Amino acid sequence: MKHVMIASLLALSAVGATAAQAEFKGCYERVYDARYLKKNKKQQVIRMRFQVGVGQGEDGPPELADQIEATLRGNSVYRGSSAACKVDGRELQCEITGNGGSFHVTDRGKNSVRITNTSLMRFGNEEDGDKVKADNSNREFRLFRVGKGACP
């Protein structure tokens, strides 16, 4: 009986994790306008994009993997890194691969999420990626869902 209860709990937690991940599935993005950036002069990120839950497992195409991308002041292109996200209650806890930092994702309603930089976030490769430290100006970013599939 004890084994049946444990198996049932494990099955329910797997279903809960899948349901929670499905809530976040899609592409989120924000391009900060000039007025916002003028008011928030110390914010390094001028645009950010987050793709989650659209992959097809380890055998799927790499462009469908969970990833976080950003363009920083003084640049014009997105630089990104793959991320590994797991459900933690009603949030996602994410690690940027290759010791690129960490962030968590919270549903903000109205098809938006809050990305909270919990240490630092590296965008790009390990050698010369752009790094954003978690300080008052670069800690939280609100992104809006642009689609339930992969980012364009």
mmCIF file of C-alpha atoms in Angstrom:
data_model
loop_
_atom_site.group_PDB
_atom_site.id
_atom_site.type_symbol
_atom_site.label_atom_id
_atom_site.label_comp_id
_atom_site.label_asym_id
_atom_site.label_seq_id
_atom_site.Cartn_x
_atom_site.Cartn_y
_atom_site.Cartn_z
ATOM 1 C CA MET A 1 0.000 0.000 0.000
ATOM 2 C CA LYS A 2 2.828 2.376 0.881
ATOM 3 C CA HIS A 3 4.469 1.774 -2.518
ATOM 4 C CA VAL A 4 1.180 2.453 -4.309
ATOM 5 C CA MET A 5 0.814 5.771 -2.465
ATOM 6 C CA ILE A 6 4.377 6.807 -3.300
ATOM 7 C CA ALA A 7 3.907 5.877 -6.969
ATOM 8 C CA SER A 8 0.658 7.861 -7.056
ATOM 9 C CA LEU A 9 2.318 10.917 -5.512
ATOM 10 C CA LEU A 10 5.184 10.728 -7.988
ATOM 11 C CA ALA A 11 2.752 10.486 -10.897
ATOM 12 C CA LEU A 12 0.757 13.465 -9.627
ATOM 13 C CA SER A 13 3.883 15.550 -9.152
ATOM 14 C CA ALA A 14 4.994 14.746 -12.706
ATOM 15 C CA VAL A 15 1.589 15.799 -14.035
ATOM 16 C CA GLY A 16 1.769 18.987 -11.927
ATOM 17 C CA ALA A 17 5.246 19.781 -13.235
ATOM 18 C CA THR A 18 4.111 19.260 -16.815
ATOM 19 C CA ALA A 19 1.042 21.445 -16.278
ATOM 20 C CA ALA A 20 3.123 24.193 -14.675
ATOM 21 C CA GLN A 21 5.650 24.085 -17.515
ATOM 22 C CA ALA A 22 2.804 24.219 -20.037
ATOM 23 C CA GLU A 23 1.589 27.469 -18.446
ATOM 24 C CA PHE A 24 4.854 29.144 -19.419
ATOM 25 C CA LYS A 25 5.287 27.484 -22.844
ATOM 26 C CA GLY A 26 6.108 29.847 -25.662
ATOM 27 C CA CYS A 27 8.101 32.879 -26.643
ATOM 28 C CA TYR A 28 8.252 36.027 -24.512
ATOM 29 C CA GLU A 29 9.871 39.270 -25.536
ATOM 30 C CA ARG A 30 10.215 42.918 -24.670
ATOM 31 C CA VAL A 31 11.827 45.760 -26.525
ATOM 32 C CA TYR A 32 12.281 48.691 -24.156
ATOM 33 C CA ASP A 33 11.384 52.015 -25.746
ATOM 34 C CA ALA A 34 13.640 55.086 -25.700
ATOM 35 C CA ARG A 35 11.522 56.837 -23.070
ATOM 36 C CA TYR A 36 11.797 53.887 -20.658
ATOM 37 C CA LEU A 37 15.541 53.582 -21.203
ATOM 38 C CA LYS A 38 16.056 57.319 -20.696
ATOM 39 C CA LYS A 39 14.269 57.056 -17.346
ATOM 40 C CA ASN A 40 16.208 53.872 -16.395
ATOM 41 C CA LYS A 41 19.718 54.878 -17.486
ATOM 42 C CA LYS A 42 21.516 52.108 -15.592
ATOM 43 C CA GLN A 43 19.501 49.265 -17.136
ATOM 44 C CA GLN A 44 21.827 47.479 -19.538
ATOM 45 C CA VAL A 45 19.184 45.376 -21.320
ATOM 46 C CA ILE A 46 17.446 47.144 -24.189
ATOM 47 C CA ARG A 47 15.561 44.047 -25.353
ATOM 48 C CA MET A 48 15.132 40.506 -24.061
ATOM 49 C CA ARG A 49 13.607 37.303 -25.389
ATOM 50 C CA PHE A 50 12.880 34.035 -23.550
ATOM 51 C CA GLN A 51 11.837 30.757 -25.169
ATOM 52 C CA VAL A 52 10.635 27.912 -22.972
ATOM 53 C CA GLY A 53 8.878 24.568 -23.302
ATOM 54 C CA VAL A 54 8.760 24.335 -27.091
ATOM 55 C CA GLY A 55 11.600 21.813 -27.476
ATOM 56 C CA GLN A 56 11.280 18.169 -28.327
ATOM 57 C CA GLY A 57 13.626 16.751 -25.709
ATOM 58 C CA GLU A 58 17.306 16.024 -26.128
ATOM 59 C CA ASP A 59 16.796 14.686 -29.663
ATOM 60 C CA GLY A 60 14.986 17.802 -30.874
ATOM 61 C CA PRO A 61 16.507 20.647 -32.877
ATOM 62 C CA PRO A 62 18.775 22.889 -30.762
ATOM 63 C CA GLU A 63 16.933 26.032 -31.873
ATOM 64 C CA LEU A 64 13.859 24.777 -29.959
ATOM 65 C CA ALA A 65 15.714 24.373 -26.650
ATOM 66 C CA ASP A 66 14.924 26.667 -23.724
ATOM 67 C CA GLN A 67 16.965 29.840 -24.148
ATOM 68 C CA ILE A 68 17.341 33.406 -22.967
ATOM 69 C CA GLU A 69 18.589 36.193 -25.233
ATOM 70 C CA ALA A 70 19.238 39.895 -24.809
ATOM 71 C CA THR A 71 20.623 42.946 -26.540
ATOM 72 C CA LEU A 72 22.565 45.290 -24.303
ATOM 73 C CA ARG A 73 23.147 49.026 -24.711
ATOM 74 C CA GLY A 74 25.663 49.734 -27.419
ATOM 75 C CA ASN A 75 24.812 46.544 -29.350
ATOM 76 C CA SER A 76 22.277 45.805 -32.057
ATOM 77 C CA VAL A 77 21.912 42.015 -32.108
ATOM 78 C CA TYR A 78 20.525 39.444 -29.728
ATOM 79 C CA ARG A 79 23.097 37.300 -27.955
ATOM 80 C CA GLY A 80 21.781 34.225 -26.231
ATOM 81 C CA SER A 81 22.460 31.188 -24.144
ATOM 82 C CA SER A 82 20.625 27.963 -23.566
ATOM 83 C CA ALA A 83 18.899 27.537 -20.236
ATOM 84 C CA ALA A 84 17.773 24.594 -18.128
ATOM 85 C CA CYS A 85 14.512 25.353 -16.328
ATOM 86 C CA LYS A 86 12.618 23.325 -13.754
ATOM 87 C CA VAL A 87 9.350 23.917 -11.969
ATOM 88 C CA ASP A 88 9.538 25.163 -8.385
ATOM 89 C CA GLY A 89 6.021 25.701 -7.073
ATOM 90 C CA ARG A 90 4.428 28.328 -9.314
ATOM 91 C CA GLU A 91 7.750 29.521 -10.755
ATOM 92 C CA LEU A 92 10.480 28.240 -13.014
ATOM 93 C CA GLN A 93 14.036 28.143 -11.682
ATOM 94 C CA CYS A 94 16.488 28.445 -14.561
ATOM 95 C CA GLU A 95 20.238 28.047 -14.929
ATOM 96 C CA ILE A 96 22.091 29.418 -17.927
ATOM 97 C CA THR A 97 24.346 26.667 -19.231
ATOM 98 C CA GLY A 98 28.105 26.894 -18.805
ATOM 99 C CA ASN A 99 27.972 28.750 -15.463
ATOM 100 C CA GLY A 100 26.146 31.639 -17.114
ATOM 101 C CA GLY A 101 24.129 32.568 -14.030
ATOM 102 C CA SER A 102 20.573 31.968 -12.951
ATOM 103 C CA PHE A 103 17.119 33.500 -13.022
ATOM 104 C CA HIS A 104 13.598 32.607 -12.083
ATOM 105 C CA VAL A 105 10.383 33.133 -13.983
ATOM 106 C CA THR A 106 7.078 34.163 -12.432
ATOM 107 C CA ASP A 107 3.719 34.412 -14.174
ATOM 108 C CA ARG A 108 2.503 38.030 -14.090
ATOM 109 C CA GLY A 109 -0.852 37.465 -15.787
ATOM 110 C CA LYS A 110 -2.041 39.099 -19.013
ATOM 111 C CA ASN A 111 0.331 36.852 -21.007
ATOM 112 C CA SER A 112 3.431 38.188 -19.303
ATOM 113 C CA VAL A 113 6.208 36.900 -17.073
ATOM 114 C CA ARG A 114 8.756 38.444 -14.757
ATOM 115 C CA ILE A 115 12.345 37.328 -15.237
ATOM 116 C CA THR A 116 14.317 37.843 -12.021
ATOM 117 C CA ASN A 117 18.091 37.851 -12.363
ATOM 118 C CA THR A 118 19.239 36.048 -9.209
ATOM 119 C CA SER A 119 23.013 36.324 -9.636
ATOM 120 C CA LEU A 120 24.185 37.328 -13.067
ATOM 121 C CA MET A 121 23.063 36.486 -16.566
ATOM 122 C CA ARG A 122 25.481 35.788 -19.394
ATOM 123 C CA PHE A 123 24.261 36.246 -22.946
ATOM 124 C CA GLY A 124 26.510 34.587 -25.508
ATOM 125 C CA ASN A 125 29.373 32.157 -25.117
ATOM 126 C CA GLU A 126 31.578 31.603 -22.076
ATOM 127 C CA GLU A 127 34.627 33.379 -23.484
ATOM 128 C CA ASP A 128 33.169 36.708 -24.547
ATOM 129 C CA GLY A 129 29.503 36.721 -23.574
ATOM 130 C CA ASP A 130 27.797 39.863 -22.320
ATOM 131 C CA LYS A 131 27.224 39.720 -18.556
ATOM 132 C CA VAL A 132 24.537 41.509 -16.578
ATOM 133 C CA LYS A 133 24.955 41.490 -12.805
ATOM 134 C CA ALA A 134 21.866 41.378 -10.622
ATOM 135 C CA ASP A 135 21.725 44.911 -9.255
ATOM 136 C CA ASN A 136 18.808 47.274 -8.665
ATOM 137 C CA SER A 137 18.667 48.321 -12.320
ATOM 138 C CA ASN A 138 19.171 44.860 -13.817
ATOM 139 C CA ARG A 139 17.277 42.515 -11.508
ATOM 140 C CA GLU A 140 13.733 42.296 -12.901
ATOM 141 C CA PHE A 141 12.438 42.285 -16.455
ATOM 142 C CA ARG A 142 8.820 41.968 -17.564
ATOM 143 C CA LEU A 143 8.364 40.176 -20.870
ATOM 144 C CA PHE A 144 5.170 39.606 -22.863
ATOM 145 C CA ARG A 145 4.128 36.432 -24.708
ATOM 146 C CA VAL A 146 4.480 36.862 -28.453
ATOM 147 C CA GLY A 147 3.513 33.277 -29.282
ATOM 148 C CA LYS A 148 2.938 29.809 -27.856
ATOM 149 C CA GLY A 149 5.575 28.305 -30.142
ATOM 150 C CA ALA A 150 9.234 28.966 -30.810
ATOM 151 C CA CYS A 151 10.582 32.504 -31.035
ATOM 152 C CA PRO A 152 10.990 33.878 -34.551
#
